[in-house]
CSV table of C-alpha atoms in Angstrom, one decimal:
chain,number,residue,atom,x,y,z
Y,1,MET,CA,-43.6,10.2,-3.1
Y,2,ALA,CA,-41.6,10.3,0.1
Y,3,THR,CA,-37.9,11.1,-0.1
Y,4,ALA,CA,-35.6,8.8,1.9
Y,5,GLN,CA,-32.3,10.1,3.2
Y,6,LEU,CA,-29.4,7.7,3.7
Y,7,THR,CA,-26.4,8.9,5.7
Y,8,ALA,CA,-23.1,7.2,6.8
Y,9,SER,CA,-24.2,7.2,10.4
Y,10,SER,CA,-27.3,5.1,9.6
Y,11,ILE,CA,-25.3,2.3,8.0
Y,12,SER,CA,-23.9,-0.6,9.9
Y,13,VAL,CA,-21.0,-2.2,8.1
Y,14,SER,CA,-19.5,-5.5,9.2
Y,15,ALA,CA,-16.1,-6.4,8.0
Y,16,ARG,CA,-14.2,-8.6,10.4
Y,17,TYR,CA,-10.6,-7.7,11.4
Y,18,LEU,CA,-10.4,-4.4,9.5
Y,19,SER,CA,-7.4,-3.3,11.4
Y,20,SER,CA,-3.9,-4.3,12.3
Y,21,PHE,CA,-1.1,-6.3,13.7
Y,22,GLU,CA,1.8,-4.0,14.5
Y,23,GLY,CA,0.1,-1.1,12.8
Y,24,LEU,CA,-2.1,-2.4,10.1
Y,25,ARG,CA,-4.4,0.4,9.1
Y,26,ALA,CA,-8.1,0.3,9.0
Y,27,SER,CA,-9.3,1.5,5.7
Y,28,ASN,CA,-11.9,4.0,4.6
Y,29,VAL,CA,-14.8,2.9,2.4
Y,30,LYS,CA,-16.2,5.3,-0.1
Y,31,PHE,CA,-19.4,4.7,-2.0
Y,32,ALA,CA,-20.0,6.5,-5.3
Y,33,SER,CA,-22.8,9.0,-5.3
Y,34,PHE,CA,-26.0,8.1,-7.0
Y,35,LYS,CA,-29.6,9.3,-7.2
Y,36,PRO,CA,-32.2,6.6,-7.8
Y,37,ALA,CA,-35.7,7.5,-9.2
Y,38,GLY,CA,-37.1,7.4,-5.7
Y,39,GLY,CA,-35.3,10.6,-4.9
Y,40,PHE,CA,-32.7,9.8,-2.2
Y,41,ALA,CA,-28.9,10.3,-2.7
Y,42,LEU,CA,-26.1,8.4,-1.0
Y,43,SER,CA,-23.2,10.7,0.0
Y,44,GLN,CA,-19.8,10.1,-1.3
Y,45,ARG,CA,-18.4,10.9,2.1
Y,46,PRO,CA,-16.1,8.0,3.4
Y,47,PHE,CA,-16.7,6.5,6.8
Y,48,ARG,CA,-14.8,4.0,9.0
Y,49,CYS,CA,-15.7,0.4,8.7
Y,50,LEU,CA,-15.7,-1.8,11.8
Y,51,VAL,CA,-16.0,-5.5,12.1
Y,52,VAL,CA,-18.9,-6.5,14.3
Y,53,LYS,CA,-19.4,-10.3,14.2
Y,54,ALA,CA,-20.1,-12.5,17.2
Y,55,ALA,CA,-17.8,-15.4,17.8
Y,56,THR,CA,-19.1,-19.0,18.1
Y,57,VAL,CA,-18.9,-20.0,21.8
Y,58,VAL,CA,-17.8,-23.5,22.5
Y,59,ALA,CA,-19.4,-24.9,25.7
Y,60,PRO,CA,-17.1,-25.7,28.6
Y,61,LYS,CA,-17.9,-29.4,28.4
Y,62,TYR,CA,-15.8,-29.6,25.3
Y,63,THR,CA,-12.1,-29.7,26.2
Y,64,SER,CA,-10.4,-29.6,22.8
Y,65,VAL,CA,-10.9,-28.3,19.2
Y,66,LYS,CA,-9.3,-30.4,16.5
Y,67,PRO,CA,-9.2,-28.7,13.1
Y,68,LEU,CA,-9.8,-31.0,10.0
Y,69,GLY,CA,-8.1,-31.1,6.6
Y,70,ASP,CA,-6.0,-28.1,5.9
Y,71,ARG,CA,-7.4,-26.0,8.7
Y,72,VAL,CA,-5.5,-24.4,11.5
Y,73,LEU,CA,-6.6,-23.3,15.0
Y,74,VAL,CA,-5.0,-20.0,16.0
Y,75,LYS,CA,-5.2,-18.3,19.4
Y,76,ILE,CA,-5.8,-14.6,18.6
Y,77,LYS,CA,-3.3,-12.0,19.8
Y,78,THR,CA,-4.8,-10.0,22.7
Y,79,VAL,CA,-6.2,-6.6,21.8
Y,80,GLU,CA,-4.0,-3.7,23.0
Y,81,GLU,CA,-5.9,-1.8,25.8
Y,82,LYS,CA,-3.6,1.1,25.9
Y,83,SER,CA,-2.0,3.4,23.4
Y,84,GLU,CA,1.7,3.8,23.0
Y,85,GLY,CA,1.4,6.8,25.3
Y,86,GLY,CA,-0.3,4.8,28.0
Y,87,ILE,CA,-3.8,6.1,27.5
Y,88,LEU,CA,-6.6,3.6,28.0
Y,89,LEU,CA,-8.5,2.9,24.8
Y,90,PRO,CA,-12.3,2.5,24.6
Y,91,SER,CA,-13.4,-0.8,22.9
Y,92,SER,CA,-14.3,1.1,19.8
Y,93,ALA,CA,-10.8,2.5,19.4
Y,94,GLN,CA,-8.9,-0.8,20.1
Y,95,THR,CA,-7.3,-2.3,17.0
Y,96,LYS,CA,-8.4,-5.9,16.2
Y,97,PRO,CA,-5.4,-8.2,15.9
Y,98,GLN,CA,-4.4,-10.0,12.7
Y,99,ALA,CA,-2.0,-12.4,14.3
Y,100,GLY,CA,-1.8,-15.2,16.8
Y,101,GLU,CA,-0.3,-18.5,17.9
Y,102,VAL,CA,-1.0,-21.8,16.2
Y,103,VAL,CA,-2.4,-24.2,18.8
Y,104,ALA,CA,-3.6,-27.0,16.6
Y,105,VAL,CA,-3.4,-28.1,13.0
Y,106,GLY,CA,-5.4,-30.5,10.8
Y,107,GLU,CA,-4.1,-33.6,9.1
Y,108,GLY,CA,-3.3,-31.8,5.9
Y,109,LYS,CA,-4.7,-32.1,2.3
Y,110,SER,CA,-4.3,-34.2,-0.8
Y,111,ILE,CA,-3.2,-32.9,-4.2
Y,112,GLY,CA,-3.8,-35.7,-6.7
Y,113,LYS,CA,-2.3,-38.8,-5.0
Y,114,THR,CA,0.1,-36.7,-2.9
Y,115,LYS,CA,-0.7,-36.2,0.8
Y,116,LEU,CA,0.6,-32.9,2.2
Y,117,ASP,CA,1.1,-32.0,5.8
Y,118,ILE,CA,0.3,-28.5,7.1
Y,119,SER,CA,3.4,-26.3,6.7
Y,120,VAL,CA,3.0,-24.4,10.0
Y,121,LYS,CA,3.6,-26.1,13.3
Y,122,THR,CA,2.0,-25.8,16.7
Y,123,GLY,CA,3.5,-22.9,18.6
Y,124,ALA,CA,4.3,-20.8,15.5
Y,125,ARG,CA,3.3,-17.1,15.5
Y,126,VAL,CA,1.5,-16.3,12.3
Y,127,VAL,CA,-0.1,-13.4,10.5
Y,128,TYR,CA,-3.3,-14.1,8.6
Y,129,SER,CA,-5.6,-12.3,6.1
Y,130,LYS,CA,-8.0,-9.7,7.3
Y,131,TYR,CA,-11.3,-11.5,6.6
Y,132,ALA,CA,-10.1,-15.1,7.1
Y,133,GLY,CA,-11.7,-17.9,9.2
Y,134,THR,CA,-14.3,-18.3,11.8
Y,135,GLU,CA,-13.9,-16.8,15.3
Y,136,VAL,CA,-14.4,-19.2,18.2
Y,137,GLU,CA,-14.5,-18.5,21.9
Y,138,PHE,CA,-12.9,-21.5,23.6
Y,139,ASP,CA,-11.2,-22.1,26.9
Y,140,GLY,CA,-11.7,-18.5,27.9
Y,141,SER,CA,-9.8,-17.1,24.9
Y,142,SER,CA,-10.6,-16.0,21.3
Y,143,HIS,CA,-9.5,-18.4,18.6
Y,144,LEU,CA,-9.8,-18.5,14.8
Y,145,ILE,CA,-10.3,-21.6,12.6
Y,146,LEU,CA,-8.9,-20.8,9.2
Y,147,LYS,CA,-7.4,-22.5,6.1
Y,148,GLU,CA,-3.7,-22.8,5.8
Y,149,ASP,CA,-3.8,-20.7,2.6
Y,150,ASP,CA,-5.3,-17.8,4.7
Y,151,ILE,CA,-2.0,-17.6,6.7
Y,152,ILE,CA,0.2,-14.9,5.2
Y,153,GLY,CA,3.4,-15.8,6.9
Y,154,ILE,CA,5.3,-16.7,10.1
Y,155,LEU,CA,6.5,-14.0,12.4
Y,156,GLU,CA,9.8,-14.9,14.2
Y,157,THR,CA,10.3,-11.5,15.9
Y,158,ASP,CA,8.0,-8.7,17.2
Y,159,ASP,CA,8.5,-6.6,14.1
Y,160,ILE,CA,6.3,-7.1,11.0
Y,161,LYS,CA,9.3,-6.3,8.7
Y,162,ASP,CA,10.8,-9.7,9.7
Y,163,LEU,CA,7.7,-11.6,8.3
Y,164,LYS,CA,8.5,-14.9,6.6
Y,165,PRO,CA,5.9,-15.3,3.8
Y,166,LEU,CA,4.3,-18.7,3.1
Y,167,ASN,CA,3.3,-20.4,-0.2
Y,168,ASP,CA,2.8,-17.8,-3.0
Y,169,ARG,CA,2.9,-14.7,-0.8
Y,170,VAL,CA,5.2,-11.8,-1.5
Y,171,PHE,CA,6.2,-9.2,1.2
Y,172,ILE,CA,6.9,-5.7,-0.1
Y,173,LYS,CA,8.2,-2.5,1.4
Y,174,LEU,CA,6.2,0.3,-0.2
Y,175,ALA,CA,7.8,3.2,-2.0
Y,176,GLU,CA,7.3,6.6,-0.3
Y,177,ALA,CA,4.2,8.4,-1.4
Y,178,GLU,CA,4.6,11.6,-3.3
Y,179,GLU,CA,4.8,14.7,-1.0
Y,180,LYS,CA,3.9,17.2,-3.7
Y,181,THR,CA,1.7,17.5,-6.8
Y,182,ALA,CA,3.2,18.0,-10.2
Y,183,GLY,CA,2.6,21.7,-9.7
Y,184,GLY,CA,4.5,21.8,-6.5
Y,185,LEU,CA,1.6,21.8,-4.0
Y,186,LEU,CA,2.2,20.0,-0.7
Y,187,LEU,CA,-0.1,17.0,-0.2
Y,188,THR,CA,-1.8,16.2,3.2
Y,189,GLU,CA,-1.8,12.6,4.4
Y,190,ALA,CA,-5.4,12.2,3.4
Y,191,THR,CA,-4.8,13.3,-0.2
Y,192,LYS,CA,-1.5,11.4,-0.9
Y,193,GLU,CA,-1.9,8.7,-3.5
Y,194,LYS,CA,-1.3,5.2,-2.2
Y,195,PRO,CA,1.8,3.9,-4.0
Y,196,SER,CA,1.5,0.7,-6.0
Y,197,ILE,CA,5.3,0.3,-6.3
Y,198,GLY,CA,7.6,-1.2,-3.8
Y,199,THR,CA,10.7,-3.3,-3.1
Y,200,VAL,CA,10.3,-7.1,-2.5
Y,201,ILE,CA,11.6,-7.9,1.0
Y,202,ALA,CA,10.8,-11.6,1.1
Y,203,VAL,CA,8.9,-14.3,-0.9
Y,204,GLY,CA,7.3,-17.6,-0.1
Y,205,PRO,CA,8.6,-20.9,-1.3
Y,206,GLY,CA,5.9,-20.9,-4.1
Y,207,PRO,CA,2.7,-22.7,-4.7
Y,208,LEU,CA,2.3,-26.5,-5.0
Y,209,ASP,CA,1.7,-28.3,-8.3
Y,210,GLU,CA,-0.4,-31.4,-8.7
Y,211,GLU,CA,2.5,-33.6,-7.7
Y,212,GLY,CA,3.1,-31.7,-4.5
Y,213,ASN,CA,6.3,-29.9,-5.7
Y,214,ARG,CA,6.9,-26.2,-5.1
Y,215,LYS,CA,7.0,-23.9,-8.1
Y,216,ALA,CA,9.4,-21.0,-7.5
Y,217,LEU,CA,8.0,-17.5,-7.8
Y,218,SER,CA,9.0,-15.2,-10.6
Y,219,VAL,CA,10.0,-12.4,-8.3
Y,220,SER,CA,12.8,-12.3,-5.8
Y,221,PRO,CA,14.0,-10.2,-2.9
Y,222,GLY,CA,15.4,-6.9,-4.0
Y,223,SER,CA,13.2,-6.6,-7.1
Y,224,THR,CA,11.2,-3.3,-7.6
Y,225,VAL,CA,7.6,-4.3,-8.6
Y,226,LEU,CA,4.3,-2.8,-9.6
Y,227,TYR,CA,1.3,-4.5,-8.0
Y,228,SER,CA,-2.5,-4.2,-8.0
Y,229,LYS,CA,-3.6,-1.1,-6.2
Y,230,TYR,CA,-6.2,-2.7,-3.8
Y,231,ALA,CA,-4.5,-6.1,-3.3
Y,232,GLY,CA,-3.1,-7.6,-0.1
Y,233,ASN,CA,-2.8,-6.6,3.6
Y,234,ASP,CA,-1.2,-3.4,4.7
Y,235,PHE,CA,1.2,-3.2,7.7
Y,236,LYS,CA,3.4,-0.5,9.4
Y,237,GLY,CA,6.8,-1.6,10.8
Y,238,SER,CA,8.5,-0.3,13.9
Y,239,ASP,CA,10.8,1.6,11.6
Y,240,GLY,CA,7.8,3.7,10.4
Y,241,ALA,CA,7.9,2.2,6.9
Y,242,ASN,CA,4.8,0.8,5.2
Y,243,TYR,CA,4.6,-2.8,4.0
Y,244,ILE,CA,2.2,-5.0,2.1
Y,245,ALA,CA,1.8,-8.7,1.9
Y,246,LEU,CA,0.0,-10.0,-1.2
Y,247,LYS,CA,-0.2,-13.0,-3.5
Y,248,ALA,CA,2.3,-13.3,-6.3
Y,249,SER,CA,-0.5,-13.1,-8.9
Y,250,ASP,CA,-1.2,-9.6,-7.7
Y,251,VAL,CA,2.3,-8.5,-8.8
Y,252,MET,CA,1.9,-7.1,-12.3
Y,253,ALA,CA,5.4,-6.2,-13.4
Y,254,ILE,CA,9.1,-5.9,-12.4
Y,255,LEU,CA,10.6,-2.5,-12.8
Y,256,SER,CA,14.2,-1.8,-13.7
């Protein structure tokens, strides 16, 4: 029986927007090793995931795109073509944005008998979830049609640390990763354990109940919390600190 060999270089992985706004890090994906009866093994070696999905192109004869329901049309932030040092970046090295400007909104949604308008307004700069929405090429620019719930928050400055979370989102500043092992050995960046503890910087107004009223979140700014390890969206602020935005349901405990 022939033996098949599968390597990371032979795999094409699509995962849209696996990078950052203001420093969001792309992540490594690691598959567990296994040896099926056929004889080939999949290496445990991690490799970089890139999003490779073509956008839907809207023909020039259409002059507007009107989102429906609780959907929002966002003009995607332009990809940086140079590094901070001024070096031109090849397309493979350019980071995909995770933010943009709201250019149109739907009529809202209904919860029970209550009609609710979209909470973000045209012109707002927003940050959205990594894998949210459908990309659309329209009027010479890249846009994204996504649900309001996919919007993490509103950005009122150029720094991610000033993010204003929406709905049930919580914005957390991560605790510093341990620099040494228990035995005193220095850890490299690659071997440092990702912290699951941080300080709450800001919280959203809370989710809506069936009557359209906001239910306040159980965490508040200043709280030190423990959250699910693989939840949320990671960001790096201009201050060099790491931040994460996640849903309140991903916060497991308050530490004191």
